[in-house]
Amino acid sequence: MKVLVLNGSPKSERSNTMNLTHAFLNGAEWTDAEIIDVEKAHVKGCLGCFVCWNQTPGKCVINDGMAEILAKIIAADVIVWSFPLYYFGVPGEMKNLIDRQLPLNLPSQQKHLVISTCGFWTAKGNYDAVIPMFDHFFGNGNYTTIFCGQGELFRVPELKSRTDAYLEIVRRAGAEYAGGGIHPETQEELAAPLYPRGSFEKMANASWGIPNDGDVGIPGDNSLNFTIQMAALYRPDGVERIVEFQYTDIGKTYQILLTKQGSEVITDGFKPYTTRIETPYSVWSAIARNEISGQDALFQRLYKVLGDFNLMLRWDELFGAPAPSKPNDIKSRRKTNMMVLLMPWIAIWTAIAINPAVGGTIGIVIAASVPLLWLVFRPVVYEQISVPIVAGLSLAVLFGTDIRLVVSGSYLIFGLIWTIGAFPKIPLTAHYSAVNYGEEKAFDNPLFISINRILTAAWGGLYLVTPIWTYMLMDTGFSPYIGLINSVLPALMGIFTSWFQKWYPARWARG
Ligand SMILES: Cc1cc2nc3c(=O)[nH]c(=O)nc-3n(C[C@H](O)[C@H](O)[C@H](O)COP(=O)(O)O)c2cc1C
């Protein structure tokens, strides 16, 4: 497949639009596409002499690089028209190239793609002059378009997580196009603005040093404009908060008032803060540029957080890029569920103590049904180990082994599994709690891993000592209630776990 890209941006490879075009080419796996920078080709304007029609058919009188481009256009199977929107049209150089196609009888079997970014907040209505022009060239509906507003955001490193999410959609569009056509849902996602109009306009104003209502933008003061841009990304959640930023390396302090309606940055007349972030400006802007993860920076104590830490736990949700819709394979990926691990154990702890024969049978049935649950939930190695152990213990009971030994022994084995589970790179509980912290991404977060290591070890320790009183109590009248008695401590541990998950990072953040 011969793919020719006509890059109409005078910025060559620094073009915003070419970000989209490259993502599309990657998605379509057209890695050997030829790219022509129209600006560098110095294509002169058409003279309108019609010599190419009536005297030298197919040959233009102007002797410049266009003859070579025409040959490439003829040879290509797919032509990608990549350009920025200039005054509701195509840039002049590209228009020259379009005009100079006059000597051609355009081969009708070629496929055409039109990819363009523009500066306004939406592409809607902006291409009203461009679309009819391409309709005339290729016929209405005979070509594919990707028009993207807020194009200048592709050069803002601080917004990379959002623009990357958009480029991922473009990449998917490329793959779908190569496989037959871009799906309507993908088209819809491509047409959605990167940021809501209000946020975009605030950010754009801040980048030009134009004050927004209520804000005091100062041209040339990066830290203030940066803070205003960050505030513009805020998605209100109905809670009023005041976030104070103290940039320790440049000695500047700002407050962002987060209200139910939006956000506002103030530089004096400060109010009592809800959350205060003490950070070098260089660190916070590096986090915004995705050069370092916020969690890593916190773990390395590069910044401190005072006051309410909850805001930090929800930072991505409140200030981050809107989550791109996930490709189907990730969407349908099974999640882990800790109940799958606990269920067979709880069954034998409670049922065997009440009635050995019934309990042993229940243990075997539940252990045997765990593989069925793996059709719905993603299996974790500790569940795979548990199934034969629980089945073995249940069988032992049915063959007459002392239930006192089996029940206490089962707590000991469970405790050992958890204690050992605290040592691997990904501790046991992390496999389950990652579901709430961005799945596999959480495994790269040292704070997440260390919280889970501590929790797994604490739970392991609890179950290692449980057999001691279990063994003693099972010789008394409490024996049938042992399952119930042993649920009290884990319930308290559960409360401790949810408290610890919040307390530990907050304590760390206070420095
Ligand atoms: C001369 C000129 C005219 C422009 N006209 C428009 C316009 O009519 N509508 C718009 O939304 N953006 C307009 N823009 C903004 C560009 O389309 C936008 O910055 C685009 O993302 C640049 O893409 P590029 O980096 O691929 O060249 C214009 C920019 C320039 C320099």
Tab-separated table of C-alpha atoms and ligand atoms in Angstrom, residues 7-12 14-19 82-89 91 116-123 126-127 148-155, ligand 1:
chain	number	residue	atom	x	y	z
A	7	ASN	CA	1.883	18.058	5.074
A	8	GLY	CA	0.509	21.545	4.543
A	9	SER	CA	1.717	23.006	7.838
A	10	PRO	CA	4.603	25.444	7.501
A	11	LYS	CA	5.892	24.033	10.801
A	12	SER	CA	6.941	20.811	9.116
A	14	ARG	CA	6.536	20.490	14.608
A	15	SER	CA	3.000	20.738	13.240
A	16	ASN	CA	0.151	20.103	15.702
A	17	THR	CA	-1.736	18.367	12.948
A	18	MET	CA	1.149	16.013	12.201
A	19	ASN	CA	0.730	14.635	15.766
A	82	SER	CA	-2.710	17.034	6.583
A	83	PHE	CA	-2.935	20.765	7.255
A	84	PRO	CA	-3.832	23.450	9.803
A	85	LEU	CA	-6.983	25.482	9.231
A	86	TYR	CA	-5.995	28.992	8.109
A	87	TYR	CA	-8.744	31.584	7.900
A	88	PHE	CA	-11.379	28.863	7.438
A	89	GLY	CA	-9.446	27.391	4.523
A	91	PRO	CA	-2.866	27.277	4.002
A	116	SER	CA	-6.570	18.962	10.149
A	117	THR	CA	-6.310	20.846	13.447
A	118	CYS	CA	-7.597	24.339	14.083
A	119	GLY	CA	-7.134	26.839	16.876
A	120	PHE	CA	-10.741	27.423	17.981
A	121	TRP	CA	-12.309	25.386	20.770
A	122	THR	CA	-14.290	23.225	18.332
A	123	ALA	CA	-13.899	22.155	14.724
A	126	ASN	CA	-14.980	25.952	11.258
A	127	TYR	CA	-14.557	23.760	8.188
A	148	CYS	CA	-9.786	18.579	15.599
A	149	GLY	CA	-10.305	21.848	17.499
A	150	GLN	CA	-7.947	23.188	20.223
A	151	GLY	CA	-4.996	22.169	18.007
A	152	GLU	CA	-2.517	24.394	19.856
A	153	LEU	CA	-2.876	22.193	22.951
A	154	PHE	CA	-0.797	19.510	21.227
A	155	ARG	CA	2.295	21.603	21.873
B	1	LIG	C1	-2.610	32.429	9.576
B	1	LIG	C2	-3.409	31.575	10.521
B	1	LIG	C3	-4.787	31.481	10.355
B	1	LIG	C4	-5.548	30.686	11.207
B	1	LIG	N1	-6.895	30.595	11.029
B	1	LIG	C5	-7.644	29.829	11.852
B	1	LIG	C6	-9.055	29.736	11.675
B	1	LIG	O1	-9.644	30.313	10.761
B	1	LIG	N2	-9.753	28.985	12.548
B	1	LIG	C7	-9.136	28.312	13.583
B	1	LIG	O2	-9.831	27.641	14.373
B	1	LIG	N3	-7.796	28.345	13.738
B	1	LIG	C8	-7.043	29.095	12.906
B	1	LIG	N4	-5.683	29.145	13.079
B	1	LIG	C9	-5.045	28.290	14.116
B	1	LIG	C10	-4.448	27.006	13.519
B	1	LIG	O3	-5.359	26.314	12.711
B	1	LIG	C11	-3.994	26.090	14.659
B	1	LIG	O4	-3.035	26.774	15.409
B	1	LIG	C12	-3.445	24.751	14.189
B	1	LIG	O5	-3.474	23.821	15.261
B	1	LIG	C13	-2.002	24.840	13.676
B	1	LIG	O6	-1.655	23.571	13.179
B	1	LIG	P1	-0.179	23.157	12.686
B	1	LIG	O7	0.703	23.157	13.917
B	1	LIG	O8	-0.376	21.765	12.142
B	1	LIG	O9	0.291	24.126	11.671
B	1	LIG	C14	-4.917	29.960	12.247
B	1	LIG	C15	-3.529	30.063	12.419
B	1	LIG	C16	-2.780	30.867	11.574
B	1	LIG	C17	-1.293	30.953	11.795
